[in-house]
CSV table of C-alpha atoms in Angstrom, one decimal:
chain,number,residue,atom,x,y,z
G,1,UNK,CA,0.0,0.0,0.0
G,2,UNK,CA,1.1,3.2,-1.0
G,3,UNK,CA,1.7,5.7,1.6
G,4,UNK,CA,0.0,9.2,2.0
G,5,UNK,CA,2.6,11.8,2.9
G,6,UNK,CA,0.4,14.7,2.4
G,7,UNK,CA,-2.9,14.9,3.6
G,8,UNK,CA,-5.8,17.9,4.4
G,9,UNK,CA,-8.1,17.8,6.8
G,10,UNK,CA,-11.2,19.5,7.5
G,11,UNK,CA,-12.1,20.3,10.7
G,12,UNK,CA,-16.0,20.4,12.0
G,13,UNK,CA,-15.9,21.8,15.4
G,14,UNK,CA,-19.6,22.9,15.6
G,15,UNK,CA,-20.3,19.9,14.0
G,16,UNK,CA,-23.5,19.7,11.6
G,17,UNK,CA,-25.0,22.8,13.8
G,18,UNK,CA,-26.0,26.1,11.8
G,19,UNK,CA,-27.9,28.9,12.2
G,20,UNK,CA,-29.5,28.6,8.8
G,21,UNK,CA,-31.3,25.4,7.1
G,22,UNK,CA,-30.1,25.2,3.4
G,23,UNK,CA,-32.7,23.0,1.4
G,24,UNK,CA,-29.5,21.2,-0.6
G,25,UNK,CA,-27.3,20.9,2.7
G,26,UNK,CA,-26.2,17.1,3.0
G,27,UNK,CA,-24.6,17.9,6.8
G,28,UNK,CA,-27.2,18.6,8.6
G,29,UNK,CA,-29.0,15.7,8.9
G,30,UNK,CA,-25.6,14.2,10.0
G,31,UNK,CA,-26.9,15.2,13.6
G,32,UNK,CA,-28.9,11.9,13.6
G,33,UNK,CA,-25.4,10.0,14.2
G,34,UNK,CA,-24.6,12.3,16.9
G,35,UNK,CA,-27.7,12.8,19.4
G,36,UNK,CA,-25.5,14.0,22.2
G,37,UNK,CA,-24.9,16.8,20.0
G,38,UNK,CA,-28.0,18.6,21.1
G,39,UNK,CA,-26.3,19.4,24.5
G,40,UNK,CA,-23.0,19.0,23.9
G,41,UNK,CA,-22.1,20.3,20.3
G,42,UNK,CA,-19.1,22.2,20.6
G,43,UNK,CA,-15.9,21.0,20.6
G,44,UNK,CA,-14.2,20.3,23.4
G,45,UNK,CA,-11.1,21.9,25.1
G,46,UNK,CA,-9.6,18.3,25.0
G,47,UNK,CA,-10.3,17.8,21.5
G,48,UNK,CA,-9.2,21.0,20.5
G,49,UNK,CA,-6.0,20.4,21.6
G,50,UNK,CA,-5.2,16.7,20.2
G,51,UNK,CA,-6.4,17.8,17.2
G,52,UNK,CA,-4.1,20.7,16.9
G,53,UNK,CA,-1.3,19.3,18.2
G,54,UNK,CA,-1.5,15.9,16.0
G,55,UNK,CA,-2.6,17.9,13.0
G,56,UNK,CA,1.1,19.5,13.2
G,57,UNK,CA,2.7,16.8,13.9
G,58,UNK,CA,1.3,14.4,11.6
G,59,UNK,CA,1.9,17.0,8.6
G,60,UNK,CA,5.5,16.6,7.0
G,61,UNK,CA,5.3,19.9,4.8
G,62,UNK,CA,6.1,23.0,6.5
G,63,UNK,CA,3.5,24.8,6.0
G,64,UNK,CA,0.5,23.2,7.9
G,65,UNK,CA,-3.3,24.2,7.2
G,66,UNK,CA,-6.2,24.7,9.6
G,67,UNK,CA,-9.8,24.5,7.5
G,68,UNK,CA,-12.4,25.2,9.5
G,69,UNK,CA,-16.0,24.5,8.3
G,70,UNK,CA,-19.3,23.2,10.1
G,71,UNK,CA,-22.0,23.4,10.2
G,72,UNK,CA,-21.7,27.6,10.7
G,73,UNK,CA,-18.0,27.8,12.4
G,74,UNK,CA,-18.4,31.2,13.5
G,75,UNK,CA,-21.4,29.8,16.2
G,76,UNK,CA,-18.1,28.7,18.3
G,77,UNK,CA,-17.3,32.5,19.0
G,78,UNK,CA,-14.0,34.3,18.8
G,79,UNK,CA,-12.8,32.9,22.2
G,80,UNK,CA,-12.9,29.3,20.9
G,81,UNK,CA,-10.6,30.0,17.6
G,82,UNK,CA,-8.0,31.6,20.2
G,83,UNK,CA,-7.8,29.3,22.0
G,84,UNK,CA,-6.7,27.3,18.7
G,85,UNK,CA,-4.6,30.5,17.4
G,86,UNK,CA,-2.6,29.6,21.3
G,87,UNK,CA,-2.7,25.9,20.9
G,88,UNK,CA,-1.2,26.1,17.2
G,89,UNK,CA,1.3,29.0,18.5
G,90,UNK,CA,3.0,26.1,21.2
G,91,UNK,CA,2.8,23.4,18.8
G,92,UNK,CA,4.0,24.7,15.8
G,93,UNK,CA,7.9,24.4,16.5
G,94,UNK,CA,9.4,25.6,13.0
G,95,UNK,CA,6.2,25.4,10.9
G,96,UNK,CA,4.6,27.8,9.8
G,97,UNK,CA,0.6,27.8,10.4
G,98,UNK,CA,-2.3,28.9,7.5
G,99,UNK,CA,-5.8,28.9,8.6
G,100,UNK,CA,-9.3,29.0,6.5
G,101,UNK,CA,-12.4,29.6,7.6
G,102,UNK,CA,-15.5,28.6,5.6
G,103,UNK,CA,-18.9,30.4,6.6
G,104,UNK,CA,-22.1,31.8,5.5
G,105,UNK,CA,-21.4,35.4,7.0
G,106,UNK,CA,-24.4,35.9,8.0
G,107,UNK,CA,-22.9,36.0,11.3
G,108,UNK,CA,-19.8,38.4,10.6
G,109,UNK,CA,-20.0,42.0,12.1
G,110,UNK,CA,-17.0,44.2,13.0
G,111,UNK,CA,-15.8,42.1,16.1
G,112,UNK,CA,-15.3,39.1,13.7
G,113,UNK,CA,-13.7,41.4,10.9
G,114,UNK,CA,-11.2,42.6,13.2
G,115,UNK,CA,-10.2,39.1,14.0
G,116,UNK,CA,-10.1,37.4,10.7
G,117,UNK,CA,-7.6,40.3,9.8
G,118,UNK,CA,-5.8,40.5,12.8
G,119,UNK,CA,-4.9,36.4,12.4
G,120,UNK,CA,-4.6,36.4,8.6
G,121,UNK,CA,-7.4,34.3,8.3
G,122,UNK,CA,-8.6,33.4,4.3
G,123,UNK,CA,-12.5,32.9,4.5
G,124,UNK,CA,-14.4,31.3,2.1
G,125,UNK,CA,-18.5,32.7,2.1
G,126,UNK,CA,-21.3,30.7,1.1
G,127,UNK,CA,-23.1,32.5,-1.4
G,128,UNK,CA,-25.2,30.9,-4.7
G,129,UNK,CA,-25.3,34.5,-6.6
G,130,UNK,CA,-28.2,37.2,-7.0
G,131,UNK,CA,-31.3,37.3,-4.5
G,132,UNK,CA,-32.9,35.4,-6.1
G,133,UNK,CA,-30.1,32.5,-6.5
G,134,UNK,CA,-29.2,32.5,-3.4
G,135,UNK,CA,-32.4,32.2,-1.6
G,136,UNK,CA,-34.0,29.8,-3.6
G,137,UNK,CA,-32.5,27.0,-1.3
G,138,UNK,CA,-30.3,29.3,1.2
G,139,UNK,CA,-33.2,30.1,3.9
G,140,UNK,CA,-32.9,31.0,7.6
G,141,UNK,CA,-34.9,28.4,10.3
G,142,UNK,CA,-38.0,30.4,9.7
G,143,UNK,CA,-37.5,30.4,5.9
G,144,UNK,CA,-36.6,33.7,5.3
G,145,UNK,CA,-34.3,35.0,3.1
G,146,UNK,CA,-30.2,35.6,3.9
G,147,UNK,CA,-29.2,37.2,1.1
G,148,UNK,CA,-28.9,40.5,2.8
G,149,UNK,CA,-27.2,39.0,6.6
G,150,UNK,CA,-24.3,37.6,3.9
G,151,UNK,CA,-24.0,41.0,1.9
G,152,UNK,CA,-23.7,42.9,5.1
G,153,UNK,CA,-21.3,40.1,6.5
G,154,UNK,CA,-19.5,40.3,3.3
G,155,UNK,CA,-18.9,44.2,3.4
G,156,UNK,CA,-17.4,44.1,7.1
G,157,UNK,CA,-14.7,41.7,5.7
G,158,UNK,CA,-13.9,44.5,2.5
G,159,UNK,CA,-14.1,47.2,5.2
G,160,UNK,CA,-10.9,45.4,7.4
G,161,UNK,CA,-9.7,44.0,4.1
G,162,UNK,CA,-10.1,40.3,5.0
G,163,UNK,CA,-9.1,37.8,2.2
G,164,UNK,CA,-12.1,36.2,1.0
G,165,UNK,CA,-13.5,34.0,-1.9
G,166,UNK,CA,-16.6,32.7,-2.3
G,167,UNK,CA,-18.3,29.2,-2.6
G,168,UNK,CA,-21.1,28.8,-5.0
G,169,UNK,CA,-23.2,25.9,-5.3
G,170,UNK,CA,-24.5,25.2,-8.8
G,171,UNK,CA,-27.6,24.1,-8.6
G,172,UNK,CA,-30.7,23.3,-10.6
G,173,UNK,CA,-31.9,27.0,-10.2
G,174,UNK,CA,-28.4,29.1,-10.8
G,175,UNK,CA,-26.9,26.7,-13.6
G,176,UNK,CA,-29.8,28.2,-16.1
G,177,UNK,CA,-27.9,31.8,-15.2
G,178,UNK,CA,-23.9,31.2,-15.4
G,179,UNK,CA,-23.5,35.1,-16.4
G,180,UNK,CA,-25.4,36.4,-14.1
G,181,UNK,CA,-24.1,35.0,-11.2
G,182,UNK,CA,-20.6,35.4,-12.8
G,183,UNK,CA,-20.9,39.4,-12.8
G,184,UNK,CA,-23.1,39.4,-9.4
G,185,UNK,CA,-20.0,37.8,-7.7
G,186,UNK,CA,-17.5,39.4,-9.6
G,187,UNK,CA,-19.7,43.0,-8.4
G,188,UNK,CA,-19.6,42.0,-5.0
G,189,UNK,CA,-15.9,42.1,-4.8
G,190,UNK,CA,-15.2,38.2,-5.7
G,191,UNK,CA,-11.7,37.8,-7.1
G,192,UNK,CA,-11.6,34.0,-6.5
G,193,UNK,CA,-14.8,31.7,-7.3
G,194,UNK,CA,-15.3,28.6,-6.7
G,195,UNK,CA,-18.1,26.6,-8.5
G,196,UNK,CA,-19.3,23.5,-6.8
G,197,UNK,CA,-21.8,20.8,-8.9
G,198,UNK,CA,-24.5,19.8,-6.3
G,199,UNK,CA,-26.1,16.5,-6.4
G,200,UNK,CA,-27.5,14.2,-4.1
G,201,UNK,CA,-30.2,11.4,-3.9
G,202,UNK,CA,-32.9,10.7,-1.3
G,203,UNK,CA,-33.9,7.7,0.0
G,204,UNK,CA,-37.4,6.7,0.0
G,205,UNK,CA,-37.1,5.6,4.0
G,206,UNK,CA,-34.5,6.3,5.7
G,207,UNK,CA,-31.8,4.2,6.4
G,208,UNK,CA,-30.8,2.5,9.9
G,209,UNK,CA,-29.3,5.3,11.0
G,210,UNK,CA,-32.1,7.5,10.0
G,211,UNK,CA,-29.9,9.6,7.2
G,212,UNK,CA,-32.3,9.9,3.8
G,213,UNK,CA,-29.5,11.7,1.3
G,214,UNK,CA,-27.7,8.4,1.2
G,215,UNK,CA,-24.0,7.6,-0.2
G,216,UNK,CA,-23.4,5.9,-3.4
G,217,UNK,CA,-23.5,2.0,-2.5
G,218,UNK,CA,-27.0,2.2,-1.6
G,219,UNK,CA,-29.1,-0.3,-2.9
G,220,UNK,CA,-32.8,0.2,-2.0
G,221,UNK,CA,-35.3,2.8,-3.4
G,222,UNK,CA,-33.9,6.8,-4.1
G,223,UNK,CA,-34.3,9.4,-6.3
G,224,UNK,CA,-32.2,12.1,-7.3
G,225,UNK,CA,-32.9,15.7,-5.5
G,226,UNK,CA,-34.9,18.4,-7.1
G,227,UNK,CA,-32.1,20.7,-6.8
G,228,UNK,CA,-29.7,18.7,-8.1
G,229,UNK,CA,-28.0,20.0,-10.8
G,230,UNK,CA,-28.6,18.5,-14.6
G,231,UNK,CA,-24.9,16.8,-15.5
G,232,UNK,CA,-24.6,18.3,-18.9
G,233,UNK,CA,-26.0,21.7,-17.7
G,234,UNK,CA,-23.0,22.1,-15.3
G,235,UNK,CA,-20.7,21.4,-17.9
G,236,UNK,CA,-22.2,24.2,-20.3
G,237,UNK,CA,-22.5,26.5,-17.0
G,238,UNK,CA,-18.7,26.3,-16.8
G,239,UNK,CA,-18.3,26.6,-20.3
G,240,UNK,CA,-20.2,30.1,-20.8
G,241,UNK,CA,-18.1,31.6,-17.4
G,242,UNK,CA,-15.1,30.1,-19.2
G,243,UNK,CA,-15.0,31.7,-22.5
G,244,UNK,CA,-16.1,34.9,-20.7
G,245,UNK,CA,-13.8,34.9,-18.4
G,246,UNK,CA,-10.9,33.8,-20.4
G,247,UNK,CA,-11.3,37.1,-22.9
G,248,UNK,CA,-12.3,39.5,-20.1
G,249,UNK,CA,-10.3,38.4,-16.5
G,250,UNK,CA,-8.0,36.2,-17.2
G,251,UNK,CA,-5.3,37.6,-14.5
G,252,UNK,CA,-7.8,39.4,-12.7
G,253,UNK,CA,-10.0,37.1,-11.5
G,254,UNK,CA,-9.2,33.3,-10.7
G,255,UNK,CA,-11.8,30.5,-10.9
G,256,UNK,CA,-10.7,27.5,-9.3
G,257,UNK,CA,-12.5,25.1,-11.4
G,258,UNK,CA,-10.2,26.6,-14.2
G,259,UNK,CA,-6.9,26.8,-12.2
G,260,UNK,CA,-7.2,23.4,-10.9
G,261,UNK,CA,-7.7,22.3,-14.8
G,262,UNK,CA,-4.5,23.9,-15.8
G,263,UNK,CA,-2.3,22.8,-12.5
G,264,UNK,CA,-3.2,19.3,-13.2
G,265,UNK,CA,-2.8,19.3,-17.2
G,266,UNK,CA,0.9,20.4,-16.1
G,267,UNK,CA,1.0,17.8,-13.4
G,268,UNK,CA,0.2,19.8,-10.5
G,269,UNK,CA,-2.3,19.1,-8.1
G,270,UNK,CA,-5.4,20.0,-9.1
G,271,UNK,CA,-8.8,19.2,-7.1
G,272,UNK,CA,-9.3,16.2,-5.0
G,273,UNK,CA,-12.2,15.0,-7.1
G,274,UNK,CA,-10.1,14.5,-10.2
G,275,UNK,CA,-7.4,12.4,-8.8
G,276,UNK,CA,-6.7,9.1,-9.5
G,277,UNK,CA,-6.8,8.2,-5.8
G,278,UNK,CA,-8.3,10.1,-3.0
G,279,UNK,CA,-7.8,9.3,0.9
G,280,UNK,CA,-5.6,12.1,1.4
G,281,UNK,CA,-9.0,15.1,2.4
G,282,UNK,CA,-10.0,13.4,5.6
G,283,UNK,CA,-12.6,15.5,8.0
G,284,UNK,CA,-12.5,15.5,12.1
G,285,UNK,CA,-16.1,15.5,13.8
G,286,UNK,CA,-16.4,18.0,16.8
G,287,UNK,CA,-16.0,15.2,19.3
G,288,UNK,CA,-12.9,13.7,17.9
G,289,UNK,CA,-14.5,11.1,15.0
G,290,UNK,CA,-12.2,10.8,11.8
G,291,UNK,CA,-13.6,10.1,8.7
G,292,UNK,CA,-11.6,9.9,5.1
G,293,UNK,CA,-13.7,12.3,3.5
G,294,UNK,CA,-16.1,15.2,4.5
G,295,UNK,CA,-18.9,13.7,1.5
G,296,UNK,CA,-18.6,9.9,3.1
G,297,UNK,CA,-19.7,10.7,7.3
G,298,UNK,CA,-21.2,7.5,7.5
G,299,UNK,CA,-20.1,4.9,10.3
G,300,UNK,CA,-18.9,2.6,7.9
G,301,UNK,CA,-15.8,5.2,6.9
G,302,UNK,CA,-15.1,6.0,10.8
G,303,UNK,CA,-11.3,5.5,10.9
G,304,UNK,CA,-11.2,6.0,14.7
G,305,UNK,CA,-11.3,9.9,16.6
G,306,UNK,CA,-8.1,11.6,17.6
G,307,UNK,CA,-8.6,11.6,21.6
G,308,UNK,CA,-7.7,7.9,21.1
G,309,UNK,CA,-5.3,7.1,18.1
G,310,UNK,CA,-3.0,9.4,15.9
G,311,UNK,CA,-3.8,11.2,13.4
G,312,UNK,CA,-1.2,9.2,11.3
G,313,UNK,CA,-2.0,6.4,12.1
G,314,UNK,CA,-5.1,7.0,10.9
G,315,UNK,CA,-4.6,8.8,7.5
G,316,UNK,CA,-2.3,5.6,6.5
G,317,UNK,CA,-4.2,2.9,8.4
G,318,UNK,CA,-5.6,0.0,5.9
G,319,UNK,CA,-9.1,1.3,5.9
G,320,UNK,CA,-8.3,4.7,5.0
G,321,UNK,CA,-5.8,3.5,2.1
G,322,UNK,CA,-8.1,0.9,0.6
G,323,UNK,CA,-11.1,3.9,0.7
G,324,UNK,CA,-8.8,5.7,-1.6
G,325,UNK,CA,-7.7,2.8,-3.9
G,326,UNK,CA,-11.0,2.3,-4.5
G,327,UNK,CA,-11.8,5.4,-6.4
G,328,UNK,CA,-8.9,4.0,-8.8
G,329,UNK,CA,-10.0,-0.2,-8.6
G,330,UNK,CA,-13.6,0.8,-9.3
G,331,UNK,CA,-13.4,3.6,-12.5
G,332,UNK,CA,-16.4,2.7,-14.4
G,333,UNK,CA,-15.2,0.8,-17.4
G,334,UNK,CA,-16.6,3.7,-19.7
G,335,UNK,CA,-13.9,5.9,-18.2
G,336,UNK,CA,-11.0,3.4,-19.7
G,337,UNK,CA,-10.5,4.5,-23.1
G,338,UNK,CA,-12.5,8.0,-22.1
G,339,UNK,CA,-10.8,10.8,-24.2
G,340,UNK,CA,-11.1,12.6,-21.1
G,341,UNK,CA,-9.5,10.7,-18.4
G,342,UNK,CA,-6.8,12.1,-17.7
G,343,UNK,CA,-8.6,15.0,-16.7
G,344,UNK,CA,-11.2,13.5,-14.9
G,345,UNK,CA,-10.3,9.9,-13.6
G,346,UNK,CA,-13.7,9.2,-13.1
G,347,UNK,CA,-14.6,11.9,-10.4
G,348,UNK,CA,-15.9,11.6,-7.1
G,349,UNK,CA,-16.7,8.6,-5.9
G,350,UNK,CA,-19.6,10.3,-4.5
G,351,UNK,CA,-21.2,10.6,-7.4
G,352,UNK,CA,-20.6,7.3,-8.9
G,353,UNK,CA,-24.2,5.5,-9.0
G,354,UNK,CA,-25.1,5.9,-12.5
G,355,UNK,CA,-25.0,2.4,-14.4
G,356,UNK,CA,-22.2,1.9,-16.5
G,357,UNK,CA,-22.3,-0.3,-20.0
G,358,UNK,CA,-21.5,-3.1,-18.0
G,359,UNK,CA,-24.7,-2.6,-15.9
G,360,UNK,CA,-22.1,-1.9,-12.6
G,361,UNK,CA,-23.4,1.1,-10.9
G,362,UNK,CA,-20.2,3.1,-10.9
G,363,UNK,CA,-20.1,5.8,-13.7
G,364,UNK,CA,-20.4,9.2,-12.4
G,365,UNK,CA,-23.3,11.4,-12.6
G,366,UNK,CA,-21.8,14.3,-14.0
G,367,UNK,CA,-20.2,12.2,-16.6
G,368,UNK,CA,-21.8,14.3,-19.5
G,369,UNK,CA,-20.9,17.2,-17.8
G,370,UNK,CA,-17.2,17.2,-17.3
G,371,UNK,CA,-17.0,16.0,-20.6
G,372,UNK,CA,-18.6,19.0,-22.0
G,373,UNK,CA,-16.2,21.0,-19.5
G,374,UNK,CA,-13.1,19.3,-20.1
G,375,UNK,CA,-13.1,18.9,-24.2
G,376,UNK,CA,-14.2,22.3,-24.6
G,377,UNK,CA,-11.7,24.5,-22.3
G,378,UNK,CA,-8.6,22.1,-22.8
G,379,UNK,CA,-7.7,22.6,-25.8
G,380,UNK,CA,-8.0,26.7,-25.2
G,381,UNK,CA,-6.1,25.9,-21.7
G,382,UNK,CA,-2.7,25.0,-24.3
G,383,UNK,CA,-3.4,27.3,-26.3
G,384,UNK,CA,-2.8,29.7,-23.2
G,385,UNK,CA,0.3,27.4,-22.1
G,386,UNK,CA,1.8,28.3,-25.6
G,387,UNK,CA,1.3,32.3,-25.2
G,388,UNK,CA,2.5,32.0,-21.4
G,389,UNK,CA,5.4,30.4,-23.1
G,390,UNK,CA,6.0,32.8,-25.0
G,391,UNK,CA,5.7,35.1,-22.4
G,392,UNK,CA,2.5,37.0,-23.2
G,393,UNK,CA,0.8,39.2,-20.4
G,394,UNK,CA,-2.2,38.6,-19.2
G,395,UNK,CA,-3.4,41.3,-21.7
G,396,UNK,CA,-1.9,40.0,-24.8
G,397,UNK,CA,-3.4,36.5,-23.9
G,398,UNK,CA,-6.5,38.0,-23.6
G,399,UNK,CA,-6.9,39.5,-26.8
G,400,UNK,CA,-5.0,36.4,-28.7
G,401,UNK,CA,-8.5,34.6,-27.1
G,402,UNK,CA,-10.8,36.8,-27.9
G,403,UNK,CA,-9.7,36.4,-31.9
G,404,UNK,CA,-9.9,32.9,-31.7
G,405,UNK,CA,-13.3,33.4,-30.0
G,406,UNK,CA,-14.7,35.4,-32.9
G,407,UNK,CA,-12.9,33.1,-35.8
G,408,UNK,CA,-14.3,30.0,-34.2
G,409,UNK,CA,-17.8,31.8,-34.2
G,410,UNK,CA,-17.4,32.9,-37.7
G,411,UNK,CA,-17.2,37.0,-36.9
C-alpha cells in the first residue's frame, strides 16, 4: 500500500449545527449519528488540543493548514478560535501555520472582521449568486431569506480588508444563469470563485441510521434531488463563465474550477475530485471522530477519533488506504478508453451510482458534464500554455482569445 505523505483535513468543530437550514445541505442531517450533539455540540477543550497538536505533527510539509468548516463555524465565537490560534502557536515548533475559515457570514459584524484580519485568516462565504439565486434554497430556520445578513457580512470583511472568496453551489436554479451569477460575484468584490456541482439522492425511508441523502453503494429505493444539478447543464455552466472569463479576466480574477484544470494538465495538483486516488482530504467531527472524507460521514468510513489514536495512524491505516484505492479499482469501465480521463479519472466517488455499460453502478453522474467541460476548455487551456510560453501578459493573452473566439464563431 502506497503511503500518504500529504494529507488535508477539514475540521467540524460545531459539527452539523448552523444557524441557517439550506434545502440542498447534506450535513445537517448528520446530527442523527450524533444525538449528544444537542447538549454537547461544541468542541471540546480536550479535542481541540489533540487535534491541533496531531494535526502538526502528523503534517510533514512546512507549511501546515487549519480549514475550519461546520455546520456555521463562526457559532463557536472568537474565544474558541483563540484558544486554537494559542494551541497552534505552542505546537507549531518551526512550521509555519495557514488557517481557513469557511462560513455563510451571515454571522460576521466588526468584532469578527477585526479578528479574521488581525490572524490572517482566508474565509471562504457561502453565497449561490443574485437574491434570487441564493435564496432559492439558502433560507434562515424560519424560511426567510439571507441574502442580505451575507452582503452585510461580506462588506465588514472589504471594510478590514479580510481575504475572502466565495463558494457557490451550482444548482438546478443558478446553472440556467452562469453570467449572471458570474458578474453578481465578480460585483460583490469576488476575485476568487469557486463553483461547486450539487447533487445528491434521497432515500425513499431512511436508512438505519435515520440519514435519507444516502451515499453511493445504496441499494434500496432513491431518487435524485430536485435541486440537483442536470450533468450536462454544469458542464455548459462552466463553459459560458469560461470563454467569458478567459477574454475579459484572465489575470484578474481566478476561478478555481479553471486553475485546478491547468495545474493538473501540467502535473500539479489539481482538485481532489479529479485524482486518480483520494484518501488524502479526511474530516474530524467535533467530538474527535475521523472520517476519510467530509462527502462519506457514515459509520462505515469512521477511521477511529483523535482523543484515542494518531492522526497518522489514521490517515495511513488499511481502511483509510483501501477507501482511496478504491476510487482508482472501481473507475467505471466507460472511463478506460474515455478521451477525457486524464482530466477526470472518473470523479468523485460520491457521485458514482449511475449504471455503466457493464450494468455496474459506478459511472459518475456528471459524466456528461465534465466531458462537455473538459473537451471544450482544454484545448484553449494549451493554447494559453503556448502564449505564457511565449511570455505573453495577461493582456496579450486576452486578446490572442478573444480572436480565436470570434474566428471559431465565424465573426
Amino acid at each position: 500500500m502506497k503511503e500518504i505523505k500529504n494529507f488535508q483535513m477539514i475540521a467540524k468543530p460545531s459539527g452539523s449545527v448552523c444557524n441557517i437550514d439550506c434545502e440542498y445541505c447534506f450535513y445537517l442531517e448528520k446530527e442523527k449519528l450524533y444525538p449528544e450533539r444537542k447538549s454537547h455540540w461544541k468542541m471540546d477543550e480536550k479535542t481541540l488540543e489533540s487535534y491541533v497538536r496531531q494535526q502538526i505533527e502528523s503534517q510533514k510539509a512546512n507549511i501546515v493548514d487549519f480549514i475550519w468548516q461546520g455546520g456555521e463555524p463562526t457559532l463557536l465565537g472568537i474565544e474558541f478560535y483563540q484558544k486554537a490560534l494559542a494551541l497552534q502557536e505552542q505546537y507549531r515548533g518551526s512550521k509555519k501555520v495557514q488557517n481557513f475559515f469557511q462560513t455563510n457570514a451571515t454571522r460576521i459584524d466588526e468584532e469578527w472582521a477585526k479578528f479574521l484580519k488581525e490572524h490572517e485568516f482566508l474565509v471562504g462565504v457561502s453565497i449561490d449568486g443574485d437574491r434570487i439565486s441564493n435564496d432559492t434554497y439558502r433560507h434562515t430556520r424560519s424560511g426567510k431569506s439571507t441574502f442580505d445578513q451575507v452582503l452585510k457580512g461580506l462588506e465588514w470583511l472589504k471594510k478590514y480588508k479580510v481575504e475572502f472568496n466565495t463558494l457557490t453551489v451550482v444548482n438546478a436554479e443558478n446553472v440556467r444563469r452562469p453570467m449572471d451569477v458570474y458578474n453578481f460575484l465578480k460585483r460583490i468584490g469576488s476575485r476568487y470563485m469557486q463553483f461547486i456541482p450539487l447533487v445528491e439522492r434521497r432515500a425513499n425511508e431512511p436508512d438505519e441510521n435515520g440519514l435519507t441523502l444516502i451515499q453511493p453503494t445504496f441499494e434500496g429505493q432513491c431518487e435524485v434531488t430536485q435541486w440537483s444539478v442536470p450533468a450536462k447543464a454544469y458542464g455548459k455552466f462552466l463553459n459560458t463563465i469560461f470563454d467569458y472569463w478567459v477574454q475579459h479576466d484572465f489575470g484578474r480574477v481566478f476561478v478555481m474550477n479553471f486553475e485546478q484544470t491547468m495545474a493538473q494538465m501540467i502535473g500539479r495538483p489539481g482538485a481532489c475530485i479529479f485524482s486518480k486516488t483520494c484518501g488524502g482530504d479526511l474530516t474530524v467531527e467535533a467530538n474527535g471522530d475521523v472520517y476519510s472524507c467530509d462527502h462519506f460521514v457514515y459509520p462505515e468510513h469512521q477511521l477511529g477519533n483523535i482523543n484515542d489514536d494518531e492522526l497518522s495512524d489514521l490517515v495511513n491505516s488499511s481502511q483509510n488506504i483501501l477507501f482511496g484505492e478504491n476510487k482508482l479499482s472501481n473507475i467505471s469501465c466507460d472511463c478506460v478508453d474515455c478521451e477525457v480521463r486524464q482530466a477526470c479519472h472518473g470523479g468523485c466517488p460520491k457521485h458514482r451510482f449511475e449504471l455503466s455499460s457493464d450494468g455496474r453502478p459506478n459511472r459518475n453522474y456528471f459524466c456528461d458534464g465534465y466531458k462537455t467541460y473538459f473537451t471544450h476548455t482544454i484545448p484553449r487551456m494549451v493554447g494559453i500554455f503556448e502564449l505564457m510560453k511565449e511570455r505573453a501578459t495577461p493582456k496579450q493573452v486576452k486578446v490572442a482569445m478573444k480572436q480565436r473566439f470570434y474566428r471559431q464563431q465565424g465573426l
